[in-house]
Amino acid sequence: MKALFSDGTVAETNEELKVVRHTCSHILAQAVKRLYPETKLAIGPAIDKGFYYDFDREGGFTPEDLEALEAEMKKIIKENIKLETFTKPRAEAIEFMRELGEPYKVELIEDLPEDSVISFYRQGDFTDLCAGPHILYTKGVKAFKLTSLAGAYWRGNEKNKMLTRIYGTAFLSKDELAEYLTMLEEAKKRDHRKLGRELGIFTMMDEGPGFPFFLPNGMVLKNTLIDYWRQIHTREGYVEISTPIMLNRHLWETSGHWDHYKENMYTTVIDDTDFAVKPMNCPGGMLVYKYEPRSYRDLPMRMGELGLVHRHEKSGQLHGLMRVRCFTQDDAHIFMTQEQIPSEIKGVISIIDEVYKLFGFKYHVELSTRPENSMGSDEDWEIATKGLKSALDDLGLPYVVNEGDGAFYGPKIDFHLEDSIGRTWQCGTIQLDFQLPQRFEAEYTGEDGEKHRPIMIHRVVFGSIERFIGILIEHFAGKFPAWLAPVQVKVLPVSEKSHDYASRVYEELKASGLRCEIDRRDEKIGYKIREAQLMKIPYMIIVGENESANGTISVRSRDRGDLGSAKTADFITEIKEEIEKKA
RNA sequence: GCCGGUAUAGCUCAGUUGGUAGAGCAGCUCAUUCGUAAUGAGCAGGUCGCAGGUUCGAGUCCCGUUACCGGCUCCA
């Protein structure tokens, strides 16, 4: 799998590593067949960070089985078995796998063309359907580890049987494997669910699965992001609206959500009428557009909305702030003429790029095309898809195409951010929509005095403020830059003797608009510093009798340690500059 | 939703083959008035996720259920 990034880099795929991992998956399958011969084999490819193999075995496997399998795999590697390839015509290959009692392999071969020649790999007592390539001897696998167990549907389809997937990884040397395992441990430490609780940002309660509670520090973060969002959107000519959280069934029937999205919507009845809690903001935005007659002079009309949407996501897929059941989209709908499509799309891409760069994120772009369950004419889909493509091409932005992955009302460009463990999260999206304006019969009066239908863009930059905060927590490991930090400065008096002076400093900092706290507890200074440090507060102001006597403060930076003494006013000027620059 | 796992104090975790719950940190009180990542002592804190069952007796065993964790599928 290749990932193209915004900065033009391509995630390198190390071919040698891939081959070793693939061979390692065969060694795993061989070990499974030796220890648990009744197991049926599915597939076992090399993946981004390792490999997996799917098995069908009554009762699956346990973590203890993994240990036994690792031991058996080591044995196989030590035996240094030669891997040999051979081929068979399709019919014979099917018969061969049938004799070996591998129904999944038979199914795989049956899907190949009639005249194909099927290749196999044999290593001692084990043979697998495989296109290769592989390393020559099992001893070539120098360092591997089985990492986890998981369920996985046969061929990735939830209608099929759930198999047991064993994940593992392999590297070219023991050192590289150890380095990778350490990296996983480090990633765990910055898990946003752990840091979210420790830093008082958010929490989840049993009473509302998937509905996050924002704590005081989290609200500061959220509001700061929103302030920034408003600032750049105002600059870019957006207006802001807010539409109701619940609207009646008629609206959702008009928009198509009642037919296409019902299983994800929360519904209720008010005065005998069906209502749905909005899963998207667009129908509400549409109503605002239609509220008064529009002229071509009003277009493009960029209408933003920080909309709280609710979606009934399946329980098993909730994940901290990354996947929730209610979230705030930094939405905007742009109404425009067909001629304005390219420039508007470019405008949105440029905002997204600006925002992601500010946080130092790497991202890659995907273009998703028409899905099966879609609305609208072939022609509209073609124009819309072409519009998105040409904008990306004009900007020279690299992208991959996901055929059939678009929204039911139009194609989309997705922006995927990479997190600390290398997972990617869909954040920004730009979706072009001809359907909604038609369904709602939206119009504008053209220069010619005739009624015309506007085209609509749906777009988000953060995607979901909640998810974006989750990603930020992991990205910064909780060490937010000063402009985002919930508490920017903490004043730490050395002892009670300096409380008065410390309080004056604290008041001065507060009056200057900084987010600050003071720690007046009867604890040693080392203890207070340790705690402020653990809360990842960017600046600590230490004041004792020396400072009190000289009218100064001692500044300690979270990242750079003791910075020595300064005048309060000078410190304020400096930190404000840092905040202003969003450094 | 599906497969597998977990659930003990605010947090991190002990709890032997079933015999009525324990530590560290946090909290509170007192002492201490301290100089750049943990001062000391004392106190308090739990119907062991919830609901059934087995048993003389269940945190421990069984069934159900809820939430969470790792994945699958789906997605902002």
XYZ file of C-alpha atoms (C1' of nucleotides) in Angstrom:
659
model
C 0.000 0.000 0.000
C 1.365 3.346 -1.043
C 0.498 6.582 0.698
C 1.043 9.906 -1.000
C 1.560 12.773 1.340
C 0.882 16.447 1.033
C 4.564 17.289 1.109
C 5.123 15.142 -1.957
C 6.713 12.250 -0.076
C 5.654 8.691 -0.677
C 5.588 6.189 2.175
C 8.426 3.847 1.221
C 7.529 0.214 0.887
C 10.526 -1.920 1.616
C 10.119 -4.847 -0.781
C 12.556 -7.099 1.059
C 10.714 -6.556 4.332
C 7.413 -7.294 2.644
C 8.693 -10.605 1.286
C 10.075 -11.621 4.698
C 6.763 -10.775 6.353
C 4.831 -12.701 3.773
C 7.036 -15.737 4.292
C 6.563 -15.298 8.022
C 2.798 -15.522 7.542
C 3.349 -18.865 5.780
C 5.505 -20.042 8.672
C 2.660 -19.090 11.003
C 0.197 -21.063 8.884
C 2.565 -24.021 8.876
C 2.832 -23.868 12.672
C -0.952 -23.694 12.960
C -1.359 -26.724 10.699
C 1.219 -28.660 12.727
C -0.335 -27.887 16.106
C -3.998 -27.662 15.103
C -4.393 -29.716 11.896
C -8.177 -29.320 11.757
C -7.798 -25.550 11.117
C -8.855 -24.249 7.692
C -6.664 -21.635 6.033
C -8.003 -18.375 4.584
C -5.525 -15.683 3.559
C -2.247 -14.382 4.964
C -0.747 -11.262 3.404
C 2.004 -8.867 4.434
C 0.590 -5.540 5.576
C 1.911 -2.103 6.420
C 3.416 -2.915 9.824
C 3.690 -6.700 9.611
C 1.484 -9.531 8.443
C -1.599 -11.509 9.384
C -3.184 -14.850 8.589
C -6.904 -15.608 8.829
C -7.892 -19.044 10.126
C -11.136 -20.892 10.565
C -10.919 -23.001 13.678
C -13.674 -24.037 16.070
C -13.233 -21.867 19.180
C -10.534 -19.678 17.629
C -7.212 -19.230 19.411
C -6.167 -18.028 22.859
C -3.161 -15.927 23.894
C -1.624 -19.180 25.199
C -1.993 -20.658 21.710
C 0.005 -17.691 20.398
C 2.922 -18.601 22.665
C 2.829 -22.205 21.493
C 2.644 -21.006 17.888
C 5.603 -18.663 18.329
C 7.643 -21.560 19.718
C 6.641 -23.783 16.790
C 7.486 -20.993 14.332
C 10.943 -20.675 15.866
C 11.359 -24.400 15.342
C 10.334 -24.104 11.690
C 12.823 -21.289 11.172
C 15.561 -23.347 12.825
C 14.734 -26.321 10.591
C 15.658 -23.960 7.756
C 13.117 -25.379 5.333
C 13.447 -24.559 1.640
C 10.513 -22.765 -0.004
C 9.732 -24.148 -3.459
C 7.182 -23.021 -5.980
C 5.248 -25.097 -8.498
C 2.164 -24.563 -10.655
C -0.968 -26.476 -11.631
C -3.729 -25.820 -14.144
C -6.845 -24.341 -12.525
C -8.944 -27.539 -12.472
C -6.118 -29.557 -10.926
C -5.399 -26.801 -8.434
C -9.014 -26.875 -7.240
C -8.881 -30.648 -6.885
C -5.536 -30.367 -5.051
C -6.893 -27.917 -2.468
C -10.070 -29.932 -2.100
C -7.973 -32.986 -1.230
C -6.034 -30.939 1.294
C -9.397 -29.956 2.825
C -9.084 -26.197 2.286
C -12.501 -24.854 1.233
C -11.413 -21.193 1.391
C -8.514 -21.820 -0.956
C -10.865 -23.668 -3.335
C -13.144 -20.617 -3.338
C -10.212 -18.308 -4.066
C -9.081 -20.394 -7.044
C -12.623 -20.735 -8.368
C -12.758 -16.948 -8.637
C -9.729 -16.915 -10.953
C -10.208 -17.106 -14.756
C -10.743 -20.563 -16.350
C -7.417 -20.631 -18.157
C -5.193 -19.433 -15.342
C -2.206 -21.361 -14.085
C -2.209 -21.477 -10.316
C 1.006 -21.175 -8.374
C 1.752 -22.751 -5.010
C 4.533 -22.568 -2.473
C 5.710 -25.613 -0.559
C 7.855 -25.598 2.555
C 8.379 -29.136 3.878
C 5.082 -30.514 5.158
C 3.156 -27.358 4.286
C 1.806 -26.126 0.975
C -0.126 -22.920 0.342
C -1.811 -21.282 -2.598
C 0.365 -18.257 -3.241
C 1.586 -15.976 -5.989
C 4.802 -15.265 -4.077
C 7.477 -14.141 -3.979
C 9.112 -15.609 -0.887
C 12.552 -15.859 0.614
C 14.415 -19.076 -0.207
C 14.792 -20.610 3.263
C 12.803 -20.147 6.471
C 15.993 -19.131 8.281
C 15.765 -15.810 6.439
C 13.207 -14.671 9.028
C 15.492 -13.098 11.621
C 13.075 -11.404 14.010
C 9.331 -11.824 14.370
C 6.561 -11.603 16.948
C 2.885 -12.518 17.045
C 1.200 -9.382 18.275
C -2.543 -9.867 18.575
C -5.679 -11.841 17.901
C -8.791 -10.434 16.284
C -11.925 -11.437 14.489
C -12.126 -10.720 10.785
C -14.835 -11.499 8.257
C -14.009 -13.823 5.377
C -13.248 -11.500 2.465
C -13.988 -8.495 4.643
C -17.741 -8.857 4.269
C -19.837 -8.730 7.409
C -22.314 -11.171 5.876
C -19.611 -13.842 5.776
C -18.270 -16.054 8.525
C -16.099 -14.453 11.201
C -12.631 -15.986 11.122
C -9.810 -15.617 13.603
C -7.007 -13.358 12.486
C -3.565 -13.656 14.011
C -1.456 -10.515 13.621
C 2.288 -10.566 13.728
C 5.223 -8.534 12.623
C 8.690 -9.318 11.353
C 11.811 -7.266 10.792
C 15.176 -7.752 9.184
C 16.950 -7.620 12.539
C 16.183 -8.133 16.213
C 17.097 -4.504 16.893
C 14.532 -3.205 14.446
C 11.867 -5.419 15.983
C 12.746 -4.167 19.475
C 12.648 -0.580 18.216
C 9.194 -1.156 16.737
C 7.874 -2.685 19.962
C 9.257 0.271 21.960
C 7.543 2.640 19.543
C 4.220 0.856 20.220
C 4.757 1.300 23.961
C 5.461 5.020 23.452
C 2.339 5.351 21.346
C 0.306 3.801 24.144
C 1.574 6.471 26.526
C 0.115 9.207 24.351
C -3.240 7.503 23.856
C -5.777 10.347 23.920
C -8.151 8.387 26.155
C -5.480 8.116 28.859
C -4.184 11.692 28.455
C -7.728 13.005 28.096
C -8.507 11.823 31.601
C -5.146 12.747 33.140
C -5.222 16.267 31.725
C -8.892 16.847 32.503
C -9.877 17.233 28.869
C -12.745 14.790 28.397
C -14.249 11.644 29.758
C -16.718 8.970 28.778
C -19.399 7.752 31.147
C -21.336 4.509 31.115
C -24.489 6.599 31.106
C -23.773 7.863 27.598
C -21.755 5.433 25.504
C -20.169 7.319 22.629
C -21.291 10.720 23.939
C -18.214 12.516 25.278
C -18.232 14.792 28.324
C -15.932 17.783 27.945
C -14.198 18.835 31.147
C -13.077 22.435 31.862
C -9.644 22.021 30.258
C -11.204 20.336 27.253
C -13.646 23.187 26.804
C -10.804 25.698 26.708
C -9.164 23.624 24.003
C -12.403 23.285 22.057
C -13.242 26.976 22.325
C -9.714 28.003 21.340
C -9.928 25.859 18.214
C -13.324 27.322 17.425
C -12.054 30.907 17.896
C -9.257 30.163 15.458
C -11.724 28.560 13.045
C -14.005 31.610 13.144
C -11.079 33.937 12.604
C -9.864 32.267 9.406
C -13.348 31.673 8.038
C -14.375 35.268 8.529
C -11.191 36.243 6.713
C -12.154 33.920 3.835
C -15.605 35.417 3.434
C -17.740 32.897 5.283
C -20.871 33.776 7.252
C -22.004 31.647 10.167
C -25.406 30.177 10.956
C -26.822 27.724 13.462
C -29.668 25.351 12.681
C -31.826 23.217 15.011
C -30.674 19.872 16.287
C -34.019 18.210 15.475
C -36.134 18.644 12.388
C -39.211 16.873 11.130
C -39.460 13.785 8.992
C -40.637 15.720 5.955
C -37.301 17.515 5.751
C -35.334 14.267 5.969
C -37.530 12.712 3.307
C -36.846 15.649 1.032
C -33.108 15.404 1.662
C -33.072 11.651 1.136
C -31.700 10.876 4.583
C -34.911 9.169 5.668
C -34.338 6.570 2.933
C -30.557 6.465 2.792
C -29.408 7.094 6.350
C -32.263 6.048 8.612
C -30.424 3.286 10.502
C -27.942 5.899 11.724
C -30.467 8.511 12.844
C -32.003 8.985 16.270
C -35.695 9.632 15.876
C -38.457 10.739 18.186
C -42.084 11.762 17.994
C -43.272 15.268 18.871
C -47.010 15.992 18.794
C -47.624 12.917 16.616
C -45.000 13.948 14.064
C -41.784 12.024 13.428
C -38.610 14.002 14.063
C -34.977 13.062 13.578
C -31.947 14.412 15.406
C -29.722 15.748 12.659
C -26.927 13.427 11.511
C -25.778 16.171 9.108
C -26.241 19.918 8.902
C -26.910 20.314 5.221
C -30.727 20.110 5.093
C -30.929 22.828 7.747
C -28.448 24.915 5.768
C -30.553 24.373 2.661
C -33.591 25.825 4.420
C -31.586 28.911 5.335
C -30.503 29.314 1.720
C -34.098 29.051 0.562
C -35.339 31.430 3.248
C -35.089 34.355 0.852
C -34.680 34.784 -2.908
C -31.034 34.675 -3.968
C -29.318 36.432 -6.838
C -26.212 35.480 -8.779
C -24.675 38.520 -7.092
C -24.933 36.674 -3.745
C -22.864 33.753 -5.048
C -20.679 32.148 -4.039
C -22.376 32.104 -0.681
C -20.203 30.507 1.975
C -22.333 29.518 4.941
C -20.542 28.021 7.923
C -22.077 26.127 10.817
C -20.501 24.516 13.858
C -23.188 21.891 13.949
C -23.646 19.259 16.632
C -24.691 16.095 14.845
C -25.729 12.707 16.237
C -25.239 9.402 14.492
C -26.027 5.984 15.820
C -22.677 4.308 15.298
C -22.515 0.618 16.086
C -21.303 -0.034 19.616
C -18.202 -1.988 18.642
C -16.722 0.858 16.686
C -16.714 3.586 19.300
C -13.191 4.742 20.107
C -12.540 7.594 22.521
C -12.958 10.925 20.745
C -11.960 9.436 17.405
C -15.277 7.695 16.883
C -18.252 9.009 18.834
C -22.019 9.215 18.521
C -22.294 12.972 18.728
C -19.799 15.439 17.418
C -19.392 18.993 16.237
C -18.699 19.380 12.568
C -16.972 22.545 11.467
C -19.287 22.472 8.540
C -19.878 24.919 5.730
C -22.048 24.846 2.671
C -21.034 26.822 -0.328
C -23.734 27.676 -2.856
C -22.352 28.623 -6.256
C -22.638 28.550 -10.017
C -21.038 25.809 -12.087
C -18.299 28.227 -13.217
C -17.348 28.876 -9.605
C -16.689 25.194 -8.789
C -12.914 25.123 -9.441
C -12.062 28.319 -7.589
C -14.265 27.449 -4.608
C -12.765 23.975 -4.292
C -9.284 25.419 -4.496
C -10.222 27.931 -1.812
C -11.344 25.150 0.522
C -8.240 23.068 -0.162
C -6.099 26.054 0.678
C -7.823 26.594 4.054
C -7.425 22.903 4.894
C -3.768 22.997 3.933
C -3.182 26.126 6.022
C -4.815 24.615 9.109
C -3.055 21.250 8.908
C 0.301 22.906 8.347
C -0.206 25.088 11.412
C -0.339 21.962 13.579
C 2.486 20.295 11.694
C 0.360 17.456 10.342
C 1.200 15.273 7.431
C -1.823 14.302 5.374
C -2.796 12.532 2.225
C -5.705 13.028 -0.103
C -8.221 10.550 -1.477
C -10.859 11.073 -4.139
C -13.973 8.930 -3.671
C -16.281 8.269 -6.589
C -19.896 7.207 -7.052
C -21.137 4.443 -4.742
C -23.768 1.837 -5.621
C -26.457 3.203 -3.332
C -26.510 6.688 -4.857
C -28.917 9.337 -6.090
C -28.778 11.480 -9.202
C -28.035 11.281 -12.906
C -24.906 9.872 -14.531
C -24.252 13.254 -16.056
C -24.267 15.133 -12.772
C -21.957 12.587 -11.222
C -19.566 12.950 -14.108
C -19.484 16.740 -13.943
C -19.059 16.641 -10.166
C -16.278 14.058 -10.243
C -14.482 15.908 -13.012
C -14.760 19.152 -11.042
C -13.019 17.659 -8.037
C -10.377 15.950 -10.144
C -9.493 19.080 -12.077
C -9.102 21.113 -8.887
C -6.679 18.525 -7.480
C -4.817 18.306 -10.783
C -4.565 22.096 -11.091
C -3.045 22.309 -7.641
C -0.732 19.391 -8.405
C -1.883 17.680 -5.229
C -1.194 13.925 -5.334
C -4.180 11.699 -4.514
C -5.442 8.148 -4.653
C -8.856 7.230 -6.041
C -11.346 5.172 -4.038
C -13.819 3.876 -6.573
C -17.360 3.709 -5.220
C -16.516 5.272 -1.881
C -18.322 8.593 -2.293
C -21.358 9.904 -0.384
C -24.767 8.918 -1.734
C -25.307 12.456 -3.022
C -21.933 13.174 -4.575
C -18.206 12.458 -4.953
C -15.762 13.709 -2.331
C -12.171 14.592 -1.593
C -11.027 13.293 1.798
C -8.046 14.507 3.794
C -6.435 11.889 6.027
C -4.194 12.878 8.925
C -1.556 10.545 10.248
C -1.485 10.029 14.025
C 1.359 9.087 16.354
C 1.070 5.339 15.674
C 0.873 5.898 11.940
C -2.872 5.265 11.798
C -4.695 7.632 9.501
C -7.926 9.433 10.333
C -10.289 11.019 7.911
C -10.690 14.653 8.908
C -11.333 17.222 6.205
C -13.665 16.418 3.345
C -14.974 18.335 0.385
C -18.140 16.976 -1.196
C -19.744 18.248 -4.332
C -23.517 17.970 -4.430
C -25.997 18.463 -7.284
C -28.736 16.432 -5.614
C -29.693 18.477 -2.601
C -30.269 21.733 -4.523
C -32.520 19.754 -6.878
C -34.426 17.981 -4.131
C -35.006 21.257 -2.337
C -35.517 23.179 -5.570
C -32.978 25.776 -4.550
C -32.648 28.648 -6.999
C -30.971 31.904 -7.765
C -31.770 34.556 -10.330
C -29.084 34.833 -12.960
C -27.778 37.813 -14.876
C -30.251 36.790 -17.585
C -33.158 37.228 -15.210
C -33.905 33.482 -15.337
C -34.010 31.062 -12.392
C -31.002 28.782 -12.105
C -30.061 25.951 -9.811
C -27.018 26.514 -7.611
C -24.451 23.808 -6.948
C -23.491 23.045 -3.400
C -20.244 22.108 -1.680
C -20.258 20.445 1.728
C -16.948 20.799 3.464
C -15.234 20.449 6.823
C -11.686 21.308 7.829
C -11.259 19.757 11.268
C -13.896 17.222 10.304
C -15.112 16.739 13.800
C -13.805 19.027 16.540
C -13.912 16.023 18.878
C -11.854 13.768 16.632
C -9.479 16.609 15.840
C -8.887 17.162 19.556
C -8.215 13.434 19.970
C -5.659 13.592 17.202
C -4.099 16.769 18.640
C -3.720 15.148 22.067
C -1.817 12.220 20.554
C 0.095 14.405 18.121
C 1.434 16.672 20.876
C 1.449 13.906 23.534
C -0.584 16.373 25.621
C 2.144 19.049 25.383
C 0.060 21.658 23.622
C 1.691 24.791 22.292
C 0.992 27.808 24.498
C -1.812 29.179 22.305
C -3.794 25.936 22.763
C -2.789 24.925 26.281
C -5.799 24.980 28.630
C -3.567 26.490 31.327
C -0.742 28.568 29.893
C 1.028 29.642 33.064
C 1.070 28.341 36.615
C 2.386 30.488 39.458
C 4.205 28.473 42.114
C 5.085 30.240 45.390
C 8.093 28.662 47.108
C 6.463 28.956 50.523
C 3.626 30.694 52.306
C 5.959 33.629 52.908
C 5.702 34.544 49.223
C 1.950 34.070 48.857
C 1.214 37.790 48.789
C 3.779 38.559 46.149
C 2.799 35.442 44.157
C -0.817 36.544 44.249
C 0.093 39.953 42.854
C 2.049 38.312 40.015
C -0.865 35.970 39.371
C -3.331 38.873 39.183
C -1.070 40.725 36.789
C -0.803 37.687 34.493
C -4.536 37.118 34.646
C -5.265 40.760 33.890
C -3.113 40.487 30.768
C -5.471 37.832 29.450
C -3.316 34.757 30.038
C -4.915 31.526 31.178
C -3.210 30.999 34.499
C -3.476 29.276 37.835
C -1.727 29.601 41.160
C -0.704 26.718 43.437
C -1.015 27.971 47.015
C -0.893 24.522 48.580
C 1.471 23.846 51.440
C 3.836 21.697 49.393
C 7.507 21.872 48.503
C 8.417 23.679 45.302
C 9.745 20.458 43.732
C 6.389 18.835 44.278
C 4.501 21.729 42.701
C 6.839 21.760 39.706
C 6.455 18.034 39.249
C 2.703 18.350 39.205
C 2.635 21.299 36.802
C 5.064 19.409 34.610
C 2.795 16.329 34.611
C -0.143 18.549 33.674
C 2.070 19.669 30.770
C 1.611 23.377 31.504
C 3.911 25.349 29.146
C 5.217 27.897 31.693
C 5.770 27.836 35.437
C 6.462 31.023 37.349
C 8.404 30.366 40.530
C 8.412 33.104 43.132
C 10.056 33.051 46.531
C 11.672 35.563 48.792
C 14.398 36.454 46.261
C 11.874 37.391 43.587
C 9.729 39.178 46.111
C 12.711 41.270 47.208
C 13.814 42.088 43.626
C 10.366 42.462 42.117
C 11.119 39.756 39.533
C 9.875 36.283 38.645
C 11.660 33.001 37.815
C 10.467 31.424 34.596
C 10.522 27.690 33.994
C 9.534 26.246 30.639
C 7.921 22.836 30.373
C 10.206 21.963 27.473
C 13.367 23.980 28.137
C 13.602 23.917 31.931
C 14.750 26.838 34.088
C 14.951 30.050 32.044
C 16.162 32.269 34.889
C 14.670 35.458 36.218
C 12.711 38.119 34.372
C 10.417 41.093 34.848
C 6.757 40.090 34.835
C 5.936 42.607 32.110
C 8.701 41.276 29.849
C 7.544 37.705 30.363
C 3.996 38.715 29.430
C 5.219 40.397 26.239
C 7.203 37.318 25.237
C 4.571 34.702 25.911
C 1.935 36.829 24.190
C 4.136 36.986 21.129
C 4.473 33.209 21.213
C 0.702 32.806 21.512
C 0.094 35.292 18.724
C 2.390 33.325 16.409
C 0.657 30.083 17.418
C 4.143 28.584 17.611
C -23.507 -5.271 14.842
C -19.663 -9.507 14.637
C -15.067 -12.344 16.887
C -11.889 -12.414 21.199
C -10.698 -10.325 25.920
C -11.389 -7.246 30.445
C -14.403 -5.255 34.682
C -11.865 -4.849 42.670
C -11.200 2.637 46.159
C -10.846 8.906 42.112
C -6.107 6.519 39.426
C -2.613 2.154 38.830
C -2.979 -2.582 40.519
C -2.672 -7.158 44.540
C -6.317 -10.776 46.218
C -3.408 -18.315 46.589
C -7.517 -24.689 45.391
C -14.655 -20.586 46.961
C -14.132 -18.979 53.871
C -16.654 -12.492 54.063
C -11.326 -7.115 50.672
C -5.452 -4.900 50.442
C -1.195 -1.570 48.630
C 0.871 2.786 46.304
C -0.638 7.451 44.401
C -4.621 11.107 44.770
C -8.127 13.234 48.929
C -8.730 15.107 54.108
C -6.268 16.543 59.038
C -1.893 17.844 61.585
C 3.197 18.939 61.704
C 6.679 21.322 58.352
C 7.780 27.345 55.583
C 10.862 24.597 52.113
C 14.416 27.111 45.556
C 13.366 23.903 39.826
C 10.047 16.481 38.684
C 7.387 13.279 44.941
C 8.539 16.212 53.325
C 6.572 13.210 57.300
C 2.620 11.193 60.369
C -2.437 10.159 60.941
C -7.504 9.643 58.972
C -11.060 8.465 55.609
C -12.366 5.852 51.247
C -15.213 -0.335 48.239
C -23.175 -3.837 48.447
C -15.527 -6.268 43.997
C -19.817 -3.242 36.650
C -25.224 -4.819 37.109
C -28.865 -8.932 37.641
C -29.675 -14.140 38.400
C -27.867 -19.190 39.638
C -24.716 -23.174 42.130
C -23.054 -23.563 47.375
C -23.463 -23.872 54.453
C -20.578 -19.820 52.227
C -19.072 -16.314 45.772
C -14.495 -10.775 44.360
C -13.251 -16.013 43.121
C -17.482 -21.076 39.760
C -21.912 -20.902 35.962
C -25.737 -18.094 32.928
C -27.416 -13.372 31.312
C -26.590 -8.198 30.706
C -24.026 -3.373 30.358
C -19.627 -0.756 29.537
C -14.731 -0.754 28.035
C -10.200 -2.844 25.333
C -7.984 -5.306 20.564
C -9.699 -6.116 15.743
C -13.432 -6.774 11.512
C -17.143 -3.929 8.934
C -18.715 1.185 8.634
C -17.246 6.357 9.115
C -16.076 12.931 10.705
